[in-house]
CSV table of N, CA and C and ligand atoms in Angstrom, one decimal:
chain,number,residue,atom,x,y,z
A,608,HIS,N,-127.9,178.6,-171.0
A,608,HIS,CA,-127.0,179.5,-171.8
A,608,HIS,C,-127.7,180.7,-172.4
A,609,TYR,N,-127.0,181.8,-172.5
A,609,TYR,CA,-127.6,183.0,-173.0
A,609,TYR,C,-127.8,182.9,-174.5
A,610,SER,N,-128.6,183.8,-175.1
A,610,SER,CA,-128.7,183.9,-176.6
A,610,SER,C,-128.8,185.3,-177.0
A,611,PHE,N,-128.7,185.5,-178.3
A,611,PHE,CA,-128.9,186.9,-178.9
A,611,PHE,C,-130.1,186.8,-179.9
A,612,PHE,N,-130.5,188.0,-180.3
A,612,PHE,CA,-131.5,188.0,-181.4
A,612,PHE,C,-130.8,187.6,-182.7
A,613,PRO,N,-131.6,187.2,-183.7
A,613,PRO,CA,-131.0,186.9,-185.0
A,613,PRO,C,-130.2,188.0,-185.6
A,614,GLY,N,-129.0,187.8,-186.0
A,614,GLY,CA,-128.1,188.8,-186.5
A,614,GLY,C,-127.3,189.5,-185.5
A,615,THR,N,-127.6,189.2,-184.2
A,615,THR,CA,-126.8,189.7,-183.0
A,615,THR,C,-126.9,191.3,-183.0
A,616,PRO,N,-128.1,191.9,-183.1
A,616,PRO,CA,-128.1,193.3,-183.1
A,616,PRO,C,-127.7,193.9,-181.7
A,617,ARG,N,-127.0,195.0,-181.7
A,617,ARG,CA,-126.6,195.7,-180.4
A,617,ARG,C,-126.6,197.2,-180.7
A,618,TRP,N,-126.5,197.9,-179.6
A,618,TRP,CA,-126.3,199.4,-179.7
A,618,TRP,C,-124.9,199.6,-180.3
A,619,PRO,N,-124.8,200.6,-181.2
A,619,PRO,CA,-123.6,200.9,-181.9
A,619,PRO,C,-122.4,201.2,-181.0
A,620,ALA,N,-121.2,200.8,-181.4
A,620,ALA,CA,-120.1,200.9,-180.5
A,620,ALA,C,-119.8,202.3,-180.0
A,621,GLY,N,-120.0,203.3,-180.8
A,621,GLY,CA,-119.8,204.7,-180.4
A,621,GLY,C,-120.8,205.2,-179.5
A,622,LYS,N,-121.9,204.5,-179.3
A,622,LYS,CA,-123.0,205.1,-178.5
A,622,LYS,C,-123.0,204.4,-177.2
A,623,THR,N,-122.3,205.0,-176.2
A,623,THR,CA,-122.2,204.3,-174.9
A,623,THR,C,-123.0,205.0,-173.8
A,624,ASP,N,-123.5,206.3,-174.1
A,624,ASP,CA,-124.3,207.0,-173.1
A,624,ASP,C,-125.7,207.1,-173.6
A,625,LEU,N,-126.5,206.2,-173.1
A,625,LEU,CA,-127.9,206.1,-173.6
A,625,LEU,C,-128.9,206.9,-172.7
A,626,THR,N,-129.9,207.5,-173.3
A,626,THR,CA,-130.9,208.2,-172.5
A,626,THR,C,-132.2,207.4,-172.5
A,627,TYR,N,-133.0,207.5,-171.5
A,627,TYR,CA,-134.3,206.9,-171.5
A,627,TYR,C,-135.3,207.8,-171.0
A,628,ALA,N,-136.6,207.6,-171.4
A,628,ALA,CA,-137.7,208.4,-171.0
A,628,ALA,C,-139.0,207.6,-170.8
A,629,PHE,N,-139.8,208.1,-170.0
A,629,PHE,CA,-141.2,207.4,-169.8
A,629,PHE,C,-142.2,208.2,-170.6
A,630,LEU,N,-143.1,207.4,-171.1
A,630,LEU,CA,-144.2,208.0,-171.9
A,630,LEU,C,-144.9,209.1,-171.1
A,631,PRO,N,-144.9,210.4,-171.5
A,631,PRO,CA,-145.4,211.4,-170.7
A,631,PRO,C,-146.8,211.2,-170.2
A,632,ALA,N,-147.7,210.6,-171.1
A,632,ALA,CA,-149.1,210.4,-170.7
A,632,ALA,C,-149.3,209.4,-169.5
A,633,ASN,N,-148.2,208.6,-169.3
A,633,ASN,CA,-148.3,207.7,-168.1
A,633,ASN,C,-148.2,208.4,-166.8
A,634,ASN,N,-147.6,209.5,-166.8
A,634,ASN,CA,-147.4,210.2,-165.5
A,634,ASN,C,-146.8,209.2,-164.4
A,635,VAL,N,-145.8,208.5,-164.7
A,635,VAL,CA,-145.3,207.5,-163.8
A,635,VAL,C,-144.8,208.1,-162.5
A,636,SER,N,-145.0,207.4,-161.4
A,636,SER,CA,-144.6,207.8,-160.1
A,636,SER,C,-143.1,207.8,-159.9
A,637,ASP,N,-142.6,208.5,-158.9
A,637,ASP,CA,-141.2,208.4,-158.5
A,637,ASP,C,-140.8,207.0,-158.2
A,638,SER,N,-141.7,206.2,-157.6
A,638,SER,CA,-141.3,204.8,-157.3
A,638,SER,C,-141.1,204.0,-158.5
A,639,VAL,N,-141.9,204.2,-159.6
A,639,VAL,CA,-141.7,203.5,-160.9
A,639,VAL,C,-140.3,204.0,-161.4
A,640,ARG,N,-140.0,205.3,-161.4
A,640,ARG,CA,-138.7,205.8,-161.8
A,640,ARG,C,-137.6,205.1,-161.1
A,641,ALA,N,-137.8,204.9,-159.8
A,641,ALA,CA,-136.7,204.3,-158.9
A,641,ALA,C,-136.5,202.9,-159.3
A,642,VAL,N,-137.6,202.2,-159.6
A,642,VAL,CA,-137.5,200.8,-160.0
A,642,VAL,C,-136.6,200.7,-161.3
A,643,PHE,N,-136.9,201.5,-162.3
A,643,PHE,CA,-136.2,201.5,-163.5
A,643,PHE,C,-134.7,201.9,-163.3
A,644,SER,N,-134.5,202.9,-162.5
A,644,SER,CA,-133.2,203.3,-162.2
A,644,SER,C,-132.3,202.2,-161.7
A,645,ARG,N,-132.9,201.4,-160.7
A,645,ARG,CA,-132.2,200.2,-160.2
A,645,ARG,C,-132.0,199.2,-161.3
A,646,ALA,N,-133.0,199.0,-162.1
A,646,ALA,CA,-132.9,197.9,-163.2
A,646,ALA,C,-131.8,198.3,-164.2
A,647,PHE,N,-131.7,199.6,-164.6
A,647,PHE,CA,-130.6,200.0,-165.5
A,647,PHE,C,-129.3,199.8,-164.8
A,648,GLN,N,-129.2,200.1,-163.5
A,648,GLN,CA,-127.9,199.9,-162.8
A,648,GLN,C,-127.4,198.5,-162.8
A,649,LYS,N,-128.3,197.5,-162.8
A,649,LYS,CA,-127.9,196.1,-162.8
A,649,LYS,C,-127.0,195.9,-164.0
A,650,TRP,N,-127.5,196.4,-165.2
A,650,TRP,CA,-126.7,196.2,-166.4
A,650,TRP,C,-125.5,197.1,-166.5
A,651,SER,N,-125.7,198.4,-166.2
A,651,SER,CA,-124.5,199.3,-166.3
A,651,SER,C,-123.4,199.0,-165.4
A,652,ALA,N,-123.7,198.2,-164.4
A,652,ALA,CA,-122.6,197.8,-163.4
A,652,ALA,C,-121.6,196.8,-164.1
A,653,VAL,N,-122.1,196.1,-165.2
A,653,VAL,CA,-121.2,195.0,-165.8
A,653,VAL,C,-120.8,195.3,-167.2
A,654,ILE,N,-121.3,196.4,-167.8
A,654,ILE,CA,-120.9,196.8,-169.2
A,654,ILE,C,-120.5,198.3,-169.2
A,655,PRO,N,-119.7,198.7,-170.2
A,655,PRO,CA,-119.4,200.1,-170.3
A,655,PRO,C,-120.4,201.0,-171.0
A,656,LEU,N,-121.6,200.9,-170.5
A,656,LEU,CA,-122.7,201.8,-171.0
A,656,LEU,C,-123.3,202.5,-169.8
A,657,THR,N,-123.8,203.7,-170.1
A,657,THR,CA,-124.5,204.5,-169.0
A,657,THR,C,-125.9,204.8,-169.5
A,658,PHE,N,-126.8,204.9,-168.5
A,658,PHE,CA,-128.2,205.2,-168.8
A,658,PHE,C,-128.7,206.4,-168.0
A,659,THR,N,-129.2,207.4,-168.6
A,659,THR,CA,-129.6,208.6,-167.9
A,659,THR,C,-131.0,208.9,-168.3
A,660,GLU,N,-131.9,209.2,-167.3
A,660,GLU,CA,-133.2,209.5,-167.6
A,660,GLU,C,-133.3,211.0,-168.2
A,661,THR,N,-134.2,211.1,-169.2
A,661,THR,CA,-134.4,212.5,-169.7
A,661,THR,C,-135.9,212.7,-169.8
A,662,SER,N,-136.3,214.0,-169.8
A,662,SER,CA,-137.7,214.2,-170.0
A,662,SER,C,-138.0,214.4,-171.5
A,663,ALA,N,-137.0,214.4,-172.3
A,663,ALA,CA,-137.2,214.6,-173.7
A,663,ALA,C,-137.5,213.3,-174.4
A,664,TYR,N,-138.8,212.9,-174.2
A,664,TYR,CA,-139.3,211.6,-174.7
A,664,TYR,C,-139.0,211.4,-176.2
A,665,GLY,N,-139.3,212.4,-176.9
A,665,GLY,CA,-139.2,212.3,-178.4
A,665,GLY,C,-137.8,212.0,-178.9
A,666,VAL,N,-136.8,212.3,-178.2
A,666,VAL,CA,-135.4,212.0,-178.6
A,666,VAL,C,-134.7,211.0,-177.8
A,667,ALA,N,-135.4,210.4,-176.8
A,667,ALA,CA,-134.7,209.5,-175.9
A,667,ALA,C,-134.3,208.2,-176.7
A,668,ASP,N,-133.2,207.6,-176.3
A,668,ASP,CA,-132.8,206.3,-177.0
A,668,ASP,C,-133.7,205.2,-176.6
A,669,ILE,N,-134.1,205.2,-175.4
A,669,ILE,CA,-135.0,204.1,-174.9
A,669,ILE,C,-136.3,204.7,-174.4
A,670,ARG,N,-137.4,204.3,-174.9
A,670,ARG,CA,-138.7,204.8,-174.6
A,670,ARG,C,-139.5,203.8,-173.9
A,671,ILE,N,-140.0,204.1,-172.7
A,671,ILE,CA,-140.7,203.2,-171.8
A,671,ILE,C,-142.1,203.6,-171.6
A,672,GLY,N,-143.1,202.7,-171.8
A,672,GLY,CA,-144.5,203.1,-171.6
A,672,GLY,C,-145.3,202.0,-171.2
A,673,PHE,N,-146.4,202.3,-170.4
A,673,PHE,CA,-147.4,201.3,-170.1
A,673,PHE,C,-148.6,201.5,-171.0
A,674,TYR,N,-149.0,200.4,-171.6
A,674,TYR,CA,-150.1,200.4,-172.6
A,674,TYR,C,-151.0,199.2,-172.3
A,675,SER,N,-152.3,199.4,-172.6
A,675,SER,CA,-153.3,198.4,-172.4
A,675,SER,C,-153.8,197.9,-173.8
A,676,GLY,N,-154.0,196.6,-173.9
A,676,GLY,CA,-154.6,196.0,-175.1
A,676,GLY,C,-153.8,196.4,-176.4
A,677,ASP,N,-154.6,196.6,-177.5
A,677,ASP,CA,-153.9,197.0,-178.8
A,677,ASP,C,-153.4,198.4,-178.7
A,678,HIS,N,-152.1,198.5,-178.9
A,678,HIS,CA,-151.5,199.9,-178.9
A,678,HIS,C,-150.7,200.1,-180.2
A,679,ASN,N,-151.2,199.5,-181.2
A,679,ASN,CA,-150.7,199.8,-182.6
A,679,ASN,C,-149.3,199.5,-182.9
A,680,ASP,N,-148.7,198.5,-182.3
A,680,ASP,CA,-147.4,198.1,-182.8
A,680,ASP,C,-147.4,196.6,-183.2
A,681,GLY,N,-148.6,196.1,-183.4
A,681,GLY,CA,-148.7,194.7,-183.9
A,681,GLY,C,-148.5,193.6,-182.9
A,682,GLU,N,-148.3,194.0,-181.6
A,682,GLU,CA,-148.2,193.1,-180.5
A,682,GLU,C,-149.1,193.5,-179.4
A,683,PRO,N,-150.4,193.3,-179.5
A,683,PRO,CA,-151.3,193.8,-178.5
A,683,PRO,C,-151.1,193.1,-177.2
A,684,PHE,N,-151.4,193.8,-176.1
A,684,PHE,CA,-151.4,193.2,-174.8
A,684,PHE,C,-152.7,192.6,-174.5
A,685,ASP,N,-152.8,191.7,-173.5
A,685,ASP,CA,-153.8,190.7,-173.3
A,685,ASP,C,-154.5,190.7,-171.9
A,686,GLY,N,-154.5,191.9,-171.2
A,686,GLY,CA,-155.1,191.9,-169.9
A,686,GLY,C,-154.2,191.2,-168.9
A,687,VAL,N,-154.8,190.9,-167.8
A,687,VAL,CA,-154.0,190.4,-166.6
A,687,VAL,C,-153.3,189.1,-167.0
A,688,LEU,N,-152.0,189.0,-166.6
A,688,LEU,CA,-151.1,187.9,-166.9
A,688,LEU,C,-151.0,187.6,-168.4
A,689,GLY,N,-150.6,186.4,-168.8
A,689,GLY,CA,-150.2,186.2,-170.2
A,689,GLY,C,-149.0,187.0,-170.5
A,690,THR,N,-149.0,187.8,-171.5
A,690,THR,CA,-147.9,188.7,-171.8
A,690,THR,C,-147.8,189.8,-170.8
A,691,LEU,N,-146.7,190.0,-170.2
A,691,LEU,CA,-146.5,191.1,-169.2
A,691,LEU,C,-145.9,192.4,-169.8
A,692,ALA,N,-145.0,192.2,-170.8
A,692,ALA,CA,-144.3,193.3,-171.3
A,692,ALA,C,-143.6,192.8,-172.6
A,693,HIS,N,-143.1,193.7,-173.4
A,693,HIS,CA,-142.2,193.3,-174.5
A,693,HIS,C,-141.3,194.5,-174.8
A,694,ALA,N,-140.2,194.0,-175.5
A,694,ALA,CA,-139.2,195.0,-175.9
A,694,ALA,C,-138.7,194.6,-177.3
A,695,PHE,N,-138.3,195.6,-178.1
A,695,PHE,CA,-137.8,195.3,-179.4
A,695,PHE,C,-136.3,195.3,-179.4
A,696,SER,N,-135.7,194.6,-180.4
A,696,SER,CA,-134.3,194.5,-180.4
A,696,SER,C,-133.6,195.8,-180.7
A,697,PRO,N,-132.3,195.9,-180.3
A,697,PRO,CA,-131.6,197.2,-180.6
A,697,PRO,C,-131.4,197.4,-182.1
A,698,PRO,N,-131.3,198.7,-182.5
A,698,PRO,CA,-131.3,199.9,-181.6
A,698,PRO,C,-132.7,200.6,-181.6
A,699,THR,N,-133.8,199.8,-181.4
A,699,THR,CA,-135.1,200.5,-181.4
A,699,THR,C,-135.3,201.1,-180.1
A,700,GLY,N,-135.0,200.5,-179.0
A,700,GLY,CA,-135.1,201.1,-177.7
A,700,GLY,C,-136.6,201.2,-177.2
A,701,ILE,N,-137.4,200.3,-177.7
A,701,ILE,CA,-138.8,200.3,-177.3
A,701,ILE,C,-139.1,199.3,-176.2
A,702,LEU,N,-139.6,199.8,-175.1
A,702,LEU,CA,-140.0,198.9,-174.0
A,702,LEU,C,-141.4,199.2,-173.5
A,703,HIS,N,-142.3,198.2,-173.7
A,703,HIS,CA,-143.7,198.4,-173.3
A,703,HIS,C,-144.1,197.5,-172.2
A,704,LEU,N,-144.8,198.0,-171.3
A,704,LEU,CA,-145.4,197.1,-170.2
A,704,LEU,C,-146.9,197.1,-170.3
A,705,ASP,N,-147.4,195.9,-169.9
A,705,ASP,CA,-148.9,195.8,-170.0
A,705,ASP,C,-149.5,196.6,-168.8
A,706,GLY,N,-150.2,197.6,-169.2
A,706,GLY,CA,-150.9,198.5,-168.1
A,706,GLY,C,-151.9,197.8,-167.3
A,707,ASP,N,-152.4,196.6,-167.8
A,707,ASP,CA,-153.4,195.9,-167.1
A,707,ASP,C,-152.9,194.9,-166.0
A,708,GLU,N,-151.6,194.8,-165.9
A,708,GLU,CA,-151.0,193.9,-164.9
A,708,GLU,C,-151.2,194.6,-163.5
A,709,ASN,N,-151.2,193.7,-162.5
A,709,ASN,CA,-151.2,194.2,-161.1
A,709,ASN,C,-149.7,194.3,-160.7
A,710,TRP,N,-149.1,195.4,-161.1
A,710,TRP,CA,-147.7,195.6,-160.9
A,710,TRP,C,-147.4,195.9,-159.4
A,711,VAL,N,-146.4,195.2,-158.9
A,711,VAL,CA,-145.9,195.5,-157.6
A,711,VAL,C,-144.7,196.4,-157.7
A,712,VAL,N,-144.8,197.6,-157.3
A,712,VAL,CA,-143.8,198.6,-157.5
A,712,VAL,C,-142.9,198.8,-156.3
A,713,GLU,N,-143.6,198.8,-155.1
A,713,GLU,CA,-142.9,198.9,-153.9
A,713,GLU,C,-143.3,197.7,-153.0
A,714,GLY,N,-142.3,197.2,-152.3
A,714,GLY,CA,-142.6,196.2,-151.3
A,714,GLY,C,-142.4,194.8,-152.0
A,715,ASP,N,-142.8,193.8,-151.3
A,715,ASP,CA,-142.4,192.4,-151.6
A,715,ASP,C,-143.6,191.7,-152.3
A,716,VAL,N,-143.3,191.3,-153.6
A,716,VAL,CA,-144.4,190.7,-154.4
A,716,VAL,C,-144.9,189.4,-153.7
A,717,ALA,N,-144.0,188.7,-153.0
A,717,ALA,CA,-144.4,187.5,-152.3
A,717,ALA,C,-145.4,187.7,-151.2
A,718,ALA,N,-145.4,189.0,-150.7
A,718,ALA,CA,-146.3,189.3,-149.6
A,718,ALA,C,-147.6,189.9,-150.1
A,719,SER,N,-147.7,190.1,-151.4
A,719,SER,CA,-149.0,190.6,-152.0
A,719,SER,C,-150.1,189.7,-151.8
A,720,SER,N,-151.3,190.2,-151.5
A,720,SER,CA,-152.5,189.4,-151.4
A,720,SER,C,-153.1,189.2,-152.8
A,721,VAL,N,-152.6,189.9,-153.8
A,721,VAL,CA,-153.1,189.9,-155.1
A,721,VAL,C,-152.5,188.7,-155.9
A,722,VAL,N,-153.3,187.7,-156.2
A,722,VAL,CA,-152.8,186.4,-156.8
A,722,VAL,C,-152.0,186.7,-158.1
A,723,SER,N,-152.4,187.7,-158.9
A,723,SER,CA,-151.8,187.9,-160.2
A,723,SER,C,-150.7,189.0,-160.1
A,724,ALA,N,-150.2,189.3,-158.8
A,724,ALA,CA,-149.2,190.4,-158.7
A,724,ALA,C,-148.0,190.0,-159.5
A,725,VAL,N,-147.4,191.0,-160.1
A,725,VAL,CA,-146.2,190.8,-160.9
A,725,VAL,C,-145.2,191.9,-160.4
A,726,ASP,N,-143.9,191.4,-160.2
A,726,ASP,CA,-142.9,192.3,-159.7
A,726,ASP,C,-142.3,193.2,-160.8
A,727,LEU,N,-142.5,194.5,-160.8
A,727,LEU,CA,-142.1,195.4,-161.9
A,727,LEU,C,-140.6,195.3,-162.1
A,728,GLU,N,-139.8,195.3,-161.0
A,728,GLU,CA,-138.4,195.4,-161.1
A,728,GLU,C,-137.9,194.1,-161.9
A,729,SER,N,-138.4,193.0,-161.5
A,729,SER,CA,-138.0,191.7,-162.2
A,729,SER,C,-138.2,191.8,-163.7
A,730,VAL,N,-139.4,192.3,-164.1
A,730,VAL,CA,-139.7,192.4,-165.5
A,730,VAL,C,-138.9,193.5,-166.2
A,731,ALA,N,-138.6,194.6,-165.5
A,731,ALA,CA,-137.8,195.7,-166.0
A,731,ALA,C,-136.4,195.2,-166.3
A,732,VAL,N,-135.8,194.4,-165.4
A,732,VAL,CA,-134.4,194.0,-165.6
A,732,VAL,C,-134.4,193.0,-166.8
A,733,HIS,N,-135.4,192.1,-166.9
A,733,HIS,CA,-135.5,191.2,-168.1
A,733,HIS,C,-135.7,192.0,-169.4
A,734,GLU,N,-136.6,192.9,-169.4
A,734,GLU,CA,-136.9,193.6,-170.7
A,734,GLU,C,-135.7,194.5,-171.1
A,735,LEU,N,-135.0,195.1,-170.1
A,735,LEU,CA,-133.8,195.8,-170.5
A,735,LEU,C,-132.7,194.9,-171.1
A,736,GLY,N,-132.7,193.7,-170.7
A,736,GLY,CA,-131.8,192.7,-171.3
A,736,GLY,C,-132.1,192.6,-172.8
A,737,HIS,N,-133.4,192.5,-173.1
A,737,HIS,CA,-133.9,192.5,-174.5
A,737,HIS,C,-133.5,193.8,-175.2
A,738,VAL,N,-133.8,194.9,-174.6
A,738,VAL,CA,-133.5,196.3,-175.2
A,738,VAL,C,-132.0,196.3,-175.6
A,739,LEU,N,-131.1,195.7,-174.8
A,739,LEU,CA,-129.7,195.7,-175.0
A,739,LEU,C,-129.2,194.6,-176.0
A,740,GLY,N,-130.1,193.7,-176.3
A,740,GLY,CA,-129.8,192.7,-177.3
A,740,GLY,C,-129.7,191.2,-176.9
A,741,LEU,N,-130.1,191.0,-175.6
A,741,LEU,CA,-130.1,189.6,-175.2
A,741,LEU,C,-131.4,188.9,-175.6
A,742,GLY,N,-131.4,187.7,-176.0
A,742,GLY,CA,-132.5,186.8,-176.2
A,742,GLY,C,-132.7,186.0,-174.9
A,743,HIS,N,-133.4,184.9,-175.0
A,743,HIS,CA,-133.7,184.1,-173.8
A,743,HIS,C,-132.5,183.2,-173.4
A,744,SER,N,-132.5,182.8,-172.1
A,744,SER,CA,-131.4,181.9,-171.6
A,744,SER,C,-132.1,180.6,-171.3
A,745,SER,N,-131.4,179.5,-171.4
A,745,SER,CA,-131.8,178.2,-171.0
A,745,SER,C,-131.6,177.9,-169.5
A,746,GLU,N,-130.9,178.9,-168.8
A,746,GLU,CA,-130.6,178.6,-167.4
A,746,GLU,C,-131.7,179.2,-166.5
A,747,ARG,N,-132.3,178.4,-165.7
A,747,ARG,CA,-133.4,178.8,-164.8
A,747,ARG,C,-133.0,180.0,-163.9
A,748,GLU,N,-131.8,180.1,-163.5
A,748,GLU,CA,-131.4,181.1,-162.6
A,748,GLU,C,-131.3,182.5,-163.3
A,749,ALA,N,-131.2,182.5,-164.6
A,749,ALA,CA,-130.9,183.7,-165.4
A,749,ALA,C,-132.1,184.6,-165.4
A,750,ILE,N,-131.8,185.9,-165.4
A,750,ILE,CA,-132.8,186.9,-165.6
A,750,ILE,C,-133.5,186.7,-166.9
A,751,MET,N,-132.7,186.2,-167.9
A,751,MET,CA,-133.3,186.1,-169.3
A,751,MET,C,-133.9,184.8,-169.5
A,752,TYR,N,-134.1,184.0,-168.4
A,752,TYR,CA,-134.9,182.7,-168.6
A,752,TYR,C,-136.4,183.2,-168.9
A,753,PRO,N,-137.1,182.5,-169.8
A,753,PRO,CA,-138.3,183.0,-170.3
A,753,PRO,C,-139.6,182.9,-169.4
A,754,THR,N,-139.4,182.3,-168.3
A,754,THR,CA,-140.6,182.2,-167.4
A,754,THR,C,-140.2,182.6,-166.0
A,755,ILE,N,-141.2,183.2,-165.2
A,755,ILE,CA,-141.1,183.5,-163.8
A,755,ILE,C,-142.4,183.1,-163.2
A,756,SER,N,-142.3,182.6,-162.0
A,756,SER,CA,-143.5,182.2,-161.2
A,756,SER,C,-144.1,183.5,-160.7
A,757,THR,N,-145.5,183.6,-160.7
A,757,THR,CA,-146.1,184.7,-160.1
A,757,THR,C,-145.8,184.8,-158.6
A,758,GLY,N,-145.7,186.0,-158.1
A,758,GLY,CA,-145.4,186.2,-156.7
A,758,GLY,C,-143.9,186.0,-156.4
A,759,THR,N,-143.1,186.0,-157.5
A,759,THR,CA,-141.7,185.9,-157.4
A,759,THR,C,-140.9,187.1,-157.8
A,760,SER,N,-139.8,187.4,-157.1
A,760,SER,CA,-138.9,188.5,-157.5
A,760,SER,C,-137.6,187.9,-158.0
A,761,LYS,N,-137.1,188.4,-159.1
A,761,LYS,CA,-135.7,188.0,-159.6
A,761,LYS,C,-135.1,189.2,-160.2
A,762,VAL,N,-134.2,189.8,-159.5
A,762,VAL,CA,-133.7,191.1,-159.9
A,762,VAL,C,-132.2,191.1,-160.1
A,763,ASP,N,-131.5,190.0,-159.6
A,763,ASP,CA,-130.0,190.0,-159.7
A,763,ASP,C,-129.6,189.2,-160.9
A,764,LEU,N,-128.6,189.8,-161.7
A,764,LEU,CA,-128.1,189.1,-162.8
A,764,LEU,C,-127.4,187.9,-162.4
A,765,ALA,N,-127.6,186.8,-163.2
A,765,ALA,CA,-126.9,185.6,-163.0
A,765,ALA,C,-125.6,185.6,-163.8
A,766,GLY,N,-124.6,184.7,-163.5
A,766,GLY,CA,-123.4,184.7,-164.2
A,766,GLY,C,-123.6,184.6,-165.7
A,767,ASP,N,-124.6,183.8,-166.1
A,767,ASP,CA,-125.0,183.6,-167.5
A,767,ASP,C,-125.4,184.9,-168.2
A,768,ASP,N,-126.2,185.8,-167.4
A,768,ASP,CA,-126.6,187.1,-168.0
A,768,ASP,C,-125.4,188.0,-168.2
A,769,VAL,N,-124.5,188.0,-167.2
A,769,VAL,CA,-123.3,188.8,-167.3
A,769,VAL,C,-122.4,188.4,-168.4
A,770,GLU,N,-122.2,187.1,-168.6
A,770,GLU,CA,-121.4,186.6,-169.7
A,770,GLU,C,-122.0,187.0,-171.0
A,771,GLY,N,-123.3,186.8,-171.2
A,771,GLY,CA,-123.9,187.2,-172.4
A,771,GLY,C,-123.8,188.6,-172.8
A,772,ILE,N,-124.1,189.5,-171.8
A,772,ILE,CA,-124.1,190.9,-172.1
A,772,ILE,C,-122.6,191.4,-172.3
A,773,GLN,N,-121.7,190.8,-171.7
A,773,GLN,CA,-120.3,191.2,-171.9
A,773,GLN,C,-119.7,190.7,-173.2
A,774,VAL,N,-120.3,189.7,-173.8
A,774,VAL,CA,-120.0,189.3,-175.2
A,774,VAL,C,-120.4,190.4,-176.1
A,775,LEU,N,-121.6,191.0,-175.9
A,775,LEU,CA,-122.1,192.0,-176.7
A,775,LEU,C,-121.4,193.3,-176.6
A,776,TYR,N,-121.0,193.7,-175.4
A,776,TYR,CA,-120.5,195.1,-175.1
A,776,TYR,C,-119.1,195.0,-174.4
B,1951,TQI,N1,-143.0,188.8,-172.7
B,1951,TQI,C1,-142.1,188.2,-173.5
B,1951,TQI,C2,-140.7,188.4,-173.0
B,1951,TQI,O1,-140.2,189.6,-172.9
B,1951,TQI,C3,-142.2,188.6,-175.0
B,1951,TQI,C4,-141.5,187.6,-175.7
B,1951,TQI,C5,-141.9,186.3,-176.0
B,1951,TQI,C6,-140.2,187.7,-176.3
B,1951,TQI,N2,-140.9,185.7,-176.8
B,1951,TQI,C7,-139.9,186.5,-176.9
B,1951,TQI,C8,-139.2,188.7,-176.3
B,1951,TQI,C9,-138.6,186.3,-177.5
B,1951,TQI,C10,-138.0,188.5,-176.9
B,1951,TQI,C11,-137.7,187.3,-177.5
B,1951,TQI,O2,-140.0,187.4,-172.7
B,1951,TQI,S1,-143.5,188.1,-171.3
B,1951,TQI,C12,-141.0,187.3,-168.3
B,1951,TQI,C13,-140.6,186.1,-167.5
B,1951,TQI,C14,-142.3,188.2,-170.1
B,1951,TQI,C15,-141.9,187.1,-169.3
B,1951,TQI,O3,-144.6,188.9,-171.0
B,1951,TQI,O4,-143.8,186.7,-171.5
B,1951,TQI,C16,-140.5,188.5,-168.0
B,1951,TQI,C17,-141.8,189.4,-169.8
B,1951,TQI,F1,-139.3,185.8,-167.7
B,1951,TQI,F2,-140.6,186.4,-166.2
B,1951,TQI,F3,-141.4,185.2,-167.7
B,1951,TQI,C18,-140.9,189.6,-168.8
B,1951,TQI,CL1,-139.4,188.8,-166.7
B,1952,ZN,ZN1,-146.0,197.4,-177.6
B,1953,ZN,ZN1,-138.1,187.8,-172.6
């Protein structure tokens, strides 16, 4: 079953068109942009919110960045595996990914020869759930289930994820 953060924070009702931006210093590739575009679409397909990329990082609602180790928000990253990413509850819009992971951006994570390969799209869909206000789910099939096996891809919302996000929005 789905859950919310304490106090059930969500993006305000009047704010339905959200913008997002990537940390300029990351110089993310078009394929990373495409991964996030698909991840946002999974959520916007089931709730009345839209997500549009902007280059105006400073004023974007959702700010996405890759960081390594301590990056001064009290939640340092830890190198390969362990913590993969984190996001803060709404309406902060902060989504950080561990720059030390072996991210699989294109192609099939199951086919990667890298033992510690992590599927970026799977993590992006999960973290966007947190950005929107979902906590973890007890259902193994759910995107918001708190663990994923390495070498696995899970990018489609489960019924439980859809129910949870539709309660919020
Ligand atoms: N990062 C945790 C996560 O996003 C951070 C975290 C731990 C957290 N406890 C939390 C966030 C409670 C909100 C509420 O879940 S993680 C997965 C999964 C992680 C794990 O690096 O462990 C994914 C990030 F589900 F695959 F294990 C993304 Cl998809
Ligand atoms: Zn961080
Ligand atoms: Zn999580």
